[in-house]
Short mmCIF file of C-alpha atoms in Angstrom, two decimals:
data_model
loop_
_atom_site.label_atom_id
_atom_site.label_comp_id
_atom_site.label_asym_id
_atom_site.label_seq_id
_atom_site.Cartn_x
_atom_site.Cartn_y
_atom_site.Cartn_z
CA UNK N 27 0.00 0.00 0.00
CA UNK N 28 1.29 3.55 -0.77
CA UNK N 29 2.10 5.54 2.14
CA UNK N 30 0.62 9.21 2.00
CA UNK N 31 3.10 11.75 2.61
CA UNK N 32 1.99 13.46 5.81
CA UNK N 33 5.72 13.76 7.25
CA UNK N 34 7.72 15.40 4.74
CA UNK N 35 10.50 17.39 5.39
CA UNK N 36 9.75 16.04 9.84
CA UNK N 37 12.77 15.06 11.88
CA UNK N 38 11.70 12.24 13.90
CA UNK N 39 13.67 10.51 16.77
CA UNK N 40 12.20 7.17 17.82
CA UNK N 41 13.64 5.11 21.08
CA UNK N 42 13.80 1.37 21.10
CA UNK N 43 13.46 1.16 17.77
CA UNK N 44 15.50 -1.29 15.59
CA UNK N 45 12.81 -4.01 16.69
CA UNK N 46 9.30 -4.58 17.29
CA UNK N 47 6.79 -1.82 18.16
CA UNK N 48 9.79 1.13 17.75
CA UNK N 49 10.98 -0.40 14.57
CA UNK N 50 7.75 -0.53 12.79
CA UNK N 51 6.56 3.19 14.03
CA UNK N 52 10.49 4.27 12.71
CA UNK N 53 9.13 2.50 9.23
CA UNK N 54 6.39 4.13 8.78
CA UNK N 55 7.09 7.96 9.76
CA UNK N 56 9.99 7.19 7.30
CA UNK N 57 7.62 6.09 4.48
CA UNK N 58 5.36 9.11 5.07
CA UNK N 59 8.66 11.35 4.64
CA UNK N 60 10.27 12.25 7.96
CA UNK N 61 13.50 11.70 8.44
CA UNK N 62 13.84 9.19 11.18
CA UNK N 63 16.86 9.15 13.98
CA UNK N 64 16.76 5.29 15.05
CA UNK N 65 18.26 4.36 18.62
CA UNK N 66 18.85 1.41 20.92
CA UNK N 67 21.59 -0.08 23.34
CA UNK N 68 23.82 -1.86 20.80
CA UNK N 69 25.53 -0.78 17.86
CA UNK N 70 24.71 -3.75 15.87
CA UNK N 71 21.48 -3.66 16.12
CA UNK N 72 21.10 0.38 15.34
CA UNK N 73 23.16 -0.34 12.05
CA UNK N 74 21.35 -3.49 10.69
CA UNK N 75 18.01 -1.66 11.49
CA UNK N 76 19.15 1.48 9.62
CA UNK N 77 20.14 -0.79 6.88
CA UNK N 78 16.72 -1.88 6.34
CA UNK N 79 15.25 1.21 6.13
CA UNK N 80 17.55 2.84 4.06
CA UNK N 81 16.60 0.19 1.57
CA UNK N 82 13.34 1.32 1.60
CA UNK N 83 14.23 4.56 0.34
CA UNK N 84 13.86 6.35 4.31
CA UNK N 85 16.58 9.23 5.82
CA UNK N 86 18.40 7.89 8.81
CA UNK N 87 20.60 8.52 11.69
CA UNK N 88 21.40 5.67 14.04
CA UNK N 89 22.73 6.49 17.14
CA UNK N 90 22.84 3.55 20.01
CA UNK N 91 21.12 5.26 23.31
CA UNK N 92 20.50 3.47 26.31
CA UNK N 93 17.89 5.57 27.64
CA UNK N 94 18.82 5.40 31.04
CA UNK N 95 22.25 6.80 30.66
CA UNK N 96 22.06 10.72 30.82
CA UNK N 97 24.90 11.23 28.11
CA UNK N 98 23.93 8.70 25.73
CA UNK N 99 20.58 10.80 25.71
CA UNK N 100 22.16 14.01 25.18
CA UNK N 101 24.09 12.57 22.32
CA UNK N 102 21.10 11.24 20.64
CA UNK N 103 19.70 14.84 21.02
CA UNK N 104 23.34 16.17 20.37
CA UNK N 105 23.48 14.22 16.91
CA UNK N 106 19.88 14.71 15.60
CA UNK N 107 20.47 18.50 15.98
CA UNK N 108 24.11 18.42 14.25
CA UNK N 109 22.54 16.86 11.14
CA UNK N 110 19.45 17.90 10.53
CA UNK N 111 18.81 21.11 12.90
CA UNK N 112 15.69 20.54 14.60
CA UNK N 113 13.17 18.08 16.11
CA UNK N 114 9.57 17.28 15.07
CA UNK N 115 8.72 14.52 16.97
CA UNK N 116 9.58 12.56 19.31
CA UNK N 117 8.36 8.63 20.32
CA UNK N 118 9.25 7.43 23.31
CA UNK N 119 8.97 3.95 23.09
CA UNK N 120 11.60 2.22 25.54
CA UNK N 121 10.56 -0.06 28.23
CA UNK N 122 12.09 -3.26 30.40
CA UNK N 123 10.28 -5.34 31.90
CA UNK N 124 12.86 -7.29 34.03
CA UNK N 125 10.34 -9.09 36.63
CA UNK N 126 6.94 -11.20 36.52
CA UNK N 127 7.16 -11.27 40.73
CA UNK N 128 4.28 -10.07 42.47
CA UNK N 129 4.63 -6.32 43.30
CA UNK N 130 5.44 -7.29 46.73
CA UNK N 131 7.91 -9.41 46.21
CA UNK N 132 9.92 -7.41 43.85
CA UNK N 133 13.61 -6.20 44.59
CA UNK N 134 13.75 -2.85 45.37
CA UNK N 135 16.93 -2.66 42.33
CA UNK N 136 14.25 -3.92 39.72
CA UNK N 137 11.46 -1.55 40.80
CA UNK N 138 14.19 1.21 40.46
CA UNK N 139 14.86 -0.45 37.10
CA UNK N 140 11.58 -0.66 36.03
CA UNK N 141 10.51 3.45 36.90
CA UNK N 142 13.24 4.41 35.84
CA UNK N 143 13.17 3.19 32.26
CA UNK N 144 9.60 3.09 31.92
CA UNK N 145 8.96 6.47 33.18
CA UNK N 146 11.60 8.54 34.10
CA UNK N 147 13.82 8.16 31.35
CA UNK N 148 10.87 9.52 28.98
CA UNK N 149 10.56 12.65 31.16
CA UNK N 150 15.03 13.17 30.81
CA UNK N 151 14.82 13.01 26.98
CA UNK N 152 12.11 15.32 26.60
CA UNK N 153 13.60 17.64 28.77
CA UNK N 154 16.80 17.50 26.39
CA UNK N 155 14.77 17.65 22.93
CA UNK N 156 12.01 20.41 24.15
CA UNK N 157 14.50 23.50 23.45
CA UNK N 158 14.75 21.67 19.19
CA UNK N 159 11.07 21.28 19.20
CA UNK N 160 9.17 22.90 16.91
CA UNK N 161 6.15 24.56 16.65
CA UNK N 162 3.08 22.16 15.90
CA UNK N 163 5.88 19.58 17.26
CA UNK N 164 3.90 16.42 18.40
CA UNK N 165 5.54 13.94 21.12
CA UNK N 166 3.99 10.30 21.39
CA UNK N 167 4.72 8.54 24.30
CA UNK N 168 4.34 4.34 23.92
CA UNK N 169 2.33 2.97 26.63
CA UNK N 170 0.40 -0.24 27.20
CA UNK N 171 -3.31 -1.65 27.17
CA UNK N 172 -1.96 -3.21 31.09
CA UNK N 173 -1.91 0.19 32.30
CA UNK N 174 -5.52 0.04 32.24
CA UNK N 175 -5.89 -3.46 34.48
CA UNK N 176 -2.67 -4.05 36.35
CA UNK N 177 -2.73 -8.02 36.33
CA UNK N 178 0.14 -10.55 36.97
CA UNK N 179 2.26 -11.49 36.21
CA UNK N 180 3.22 -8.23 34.43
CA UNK N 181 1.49 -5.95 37.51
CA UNK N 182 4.38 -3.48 38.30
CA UNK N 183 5.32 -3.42 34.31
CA UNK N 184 1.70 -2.49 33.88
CA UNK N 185 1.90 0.20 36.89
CA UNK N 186 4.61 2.04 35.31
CA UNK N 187 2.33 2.09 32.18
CA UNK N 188 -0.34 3.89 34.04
CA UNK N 189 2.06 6.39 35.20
CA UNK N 190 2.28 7.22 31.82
CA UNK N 191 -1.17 8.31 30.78
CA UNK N 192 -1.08 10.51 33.63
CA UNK N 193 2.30 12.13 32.10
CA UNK N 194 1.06 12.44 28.84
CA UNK N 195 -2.29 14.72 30.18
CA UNK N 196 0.32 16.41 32.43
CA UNK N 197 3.09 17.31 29.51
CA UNK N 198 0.45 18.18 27.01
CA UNK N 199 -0.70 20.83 29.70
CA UNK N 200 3.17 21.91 30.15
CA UNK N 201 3.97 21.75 26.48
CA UNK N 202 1.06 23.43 25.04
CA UNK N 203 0.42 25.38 22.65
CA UNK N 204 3.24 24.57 20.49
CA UNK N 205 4.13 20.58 21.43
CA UNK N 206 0.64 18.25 21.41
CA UNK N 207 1.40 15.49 23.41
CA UNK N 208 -0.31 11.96 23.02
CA UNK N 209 0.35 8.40 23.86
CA UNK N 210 -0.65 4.91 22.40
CA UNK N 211 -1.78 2.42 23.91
CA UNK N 212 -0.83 -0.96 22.77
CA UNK N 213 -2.51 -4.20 22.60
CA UNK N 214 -0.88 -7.81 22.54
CA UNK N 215 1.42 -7.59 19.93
CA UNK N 216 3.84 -10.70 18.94
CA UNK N 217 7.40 -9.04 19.26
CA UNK N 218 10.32 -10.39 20.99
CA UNK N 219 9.28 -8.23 23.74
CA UNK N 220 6.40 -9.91 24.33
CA UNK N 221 7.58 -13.52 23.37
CA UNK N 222 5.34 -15.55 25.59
CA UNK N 223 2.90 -14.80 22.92
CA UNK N 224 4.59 -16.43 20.26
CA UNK N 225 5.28 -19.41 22.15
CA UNK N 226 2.48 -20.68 24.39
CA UNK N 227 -0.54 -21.32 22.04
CA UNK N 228 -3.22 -21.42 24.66
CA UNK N 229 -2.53 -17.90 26.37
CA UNK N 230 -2.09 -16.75 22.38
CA UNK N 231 -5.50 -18.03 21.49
CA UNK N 232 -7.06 -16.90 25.38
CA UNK N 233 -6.04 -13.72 24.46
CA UNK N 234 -6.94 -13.69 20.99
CA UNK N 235 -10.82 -14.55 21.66
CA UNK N 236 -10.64 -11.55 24.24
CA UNK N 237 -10.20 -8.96 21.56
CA UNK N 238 -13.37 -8.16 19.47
CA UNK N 239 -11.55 -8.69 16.39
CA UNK N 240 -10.10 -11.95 17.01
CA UNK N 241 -6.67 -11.56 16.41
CA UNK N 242 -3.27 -10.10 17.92
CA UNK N 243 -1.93 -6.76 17.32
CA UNK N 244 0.60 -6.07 14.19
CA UNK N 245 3.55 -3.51 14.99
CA UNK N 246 1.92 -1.55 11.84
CA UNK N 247 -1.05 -1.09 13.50
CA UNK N 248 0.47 0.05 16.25
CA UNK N 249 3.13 2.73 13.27
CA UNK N 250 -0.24 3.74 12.11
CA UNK N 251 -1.75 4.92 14.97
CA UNK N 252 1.78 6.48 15.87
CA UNK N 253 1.74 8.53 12.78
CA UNK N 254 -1.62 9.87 12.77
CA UNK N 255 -0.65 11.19 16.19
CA UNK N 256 2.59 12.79 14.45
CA UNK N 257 0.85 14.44 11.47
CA UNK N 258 -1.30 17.48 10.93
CA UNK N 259 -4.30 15.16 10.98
CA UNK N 260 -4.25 15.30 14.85
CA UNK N 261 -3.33 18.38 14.77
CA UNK N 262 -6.22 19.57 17.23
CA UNK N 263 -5.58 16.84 19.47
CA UNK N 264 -3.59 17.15 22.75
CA UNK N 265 -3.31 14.62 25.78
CA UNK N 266 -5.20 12.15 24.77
CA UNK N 267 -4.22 8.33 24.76
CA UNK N 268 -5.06 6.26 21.93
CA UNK N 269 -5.96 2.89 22.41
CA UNK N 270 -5.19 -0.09 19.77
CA UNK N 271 -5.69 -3.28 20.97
CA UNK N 272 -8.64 -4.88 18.85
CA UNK N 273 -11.15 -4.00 20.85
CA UNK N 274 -9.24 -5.86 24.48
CA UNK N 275 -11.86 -3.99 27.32
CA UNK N 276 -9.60 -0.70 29.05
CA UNK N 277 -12.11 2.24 29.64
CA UNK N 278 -16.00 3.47 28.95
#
C-alpha cells in the first residue's frame, strides 16, 4: 500500500526502535517522509536496522542510546540536531520489563529499574529535545493496554504504564500550545518483547478470543496509529491516549 506523505520534510527521533513496536513506528514515519533518527543499546542492532530502512528509500541517523544513561541521551539529542537542525517529533517507546514477581515481592533494584526506564527516562529526553522542538511539534509517548488493568504477572510493568497516561495529560498541559502530546496504547502484539505470545498457544488463542476482532496486534497497526498522532491530521488533538488493541476492554 502507498504511504501518503503526511511527514515530509519532519525530523523524527524514535527510542527502542531497531525491533518490534519502535521499529515498525520508525518504518512508517519514514515512508510518510520524515527523516527518522533510530536508537537502541547496541551498535549492531542500530546499524542493521538502519540498513533496512535505508533500503526502503527512508533518511536515517542511528545512534545507540541506552535511555537510562544521561549522556547517551544528550548525544542522541546532540546528533539529531548536528545533522538535521531541529526536532519534530519525538516517540518514546523504551521499556524493560525485568520481573513477573508479584509487586510485593519485587527487589527494590528492579522496581528502580523498572521506573526508571519506563517512566523517568521519557521525562530526561524530553527535557533534552524540548528546546529543538518545533512549533506544531507532536511527542507520542508508547504505553500499554496493562496500564488500564494491572494483572500478573506483568502488575508493576503495567503500573509504570499507568504512570504514563497521567504524564502524557500532564506534559500536554506543560507543552502546550506549540508541542501536542499523546500516547498509544498498545494491545498484545507478537514481538520479541512480548515472546510468551509467540510461544504458548493457549494464552495466544485466550487472548486472541478476548479482543473483538479476534486476532493479535501487528507492529503496523500500532506505526499507524503512531503517525496519525505525528501528522497534521491530529493536529487539534492534545493529551489524549489512543488505544489499539482490537477492541481488548480498558475504559468506557
Amino acid at each position: 500500500m502507498e504511504k501518503c506523505k503526511r511527514l515530509e520534510g519532519k525530523v523524527a527521533i524514535v527510542t527502542a526502535s531497531t525491533q518490534g513496536i519502535g521499529f515498525g513506528i520508525a518504518e512508517r514515519l519514514g515512508l510518510e517522509g520524515a527523516s527518522v533518527v533510530i536508537s537502541s543499546r547496541k551498535q549492531q542492532n542500530v546499524d542493521v536496522a538502519a540498513e533496512k530502512l535505508r533500503a526502503k528509500g527512508i533518511e536515517v541517523l542511528a545512534v545507540v542510546c541506552h535511555v537510562s544513561n544521561a549522556q547517551q541521551r544528550k548525544n542522541l539529542i546532540d546528533k539529531t540536531v548536528q545533522k538535521y537542525g531541529k526536532i519534530d517529533v519525538v516517540v518514546s517507546n523504551a521499556a524493560a520489563n525485568p520481573s513477573t514477581e508479584a509487586i510485593l515481592q519485587t527487589q527494590e533494584t528492579v522496581l528502580d529499574k523498572l521506573w526508571e526506564i519506563n517512566v523517568k527516562a521519557s521525562i530526561l529526553l524530553l527535557k533534552d529535545a524540548a528546546p529543538h522542538l518545533q512549533k506544531d511539534s507532536s511527542v507520542i509517548i508508547i504505553s500499554s493496554i496493562t496500564g488500564y488493568n494491572p494483572q500478573a504477572p506483568l502488575a508493576m510493568y503495567a503500573v509504570t504504564k499507568t504512570a504514563l497516561f497521567g504524564l502524557t495529560k500532564a506534559l500536554a498541559a506543560e507543552m502546550a500550545p506549540n508541542t501536542r502530546v499523546n500516547c498509544v496504547a498498545p494491545g498484545f502484539v507478537p514481538t520479541n518483547f512480548a515472546a510468551f505470545l509467540t510461544t504458548d498457544d493457549a494464552l495466544r488463542q485466550e487472548i486472541e478470543g478476548k479482543t473483538l476482532l479476534g486476532r493479535l496486534g501487528t507492529t503496523e497497526d500500532m506505526a499507524a496509529a503512531a503517525a496519525f498522532l505525528a501528522s497534521d491530521d491530529a493536529s487539534y488533538i492534545t493529551g489524549e491516549t489512543i488505544v489499539v488493541s482490537g477492541g481488548v476492554p480498558s475504559r468506557l
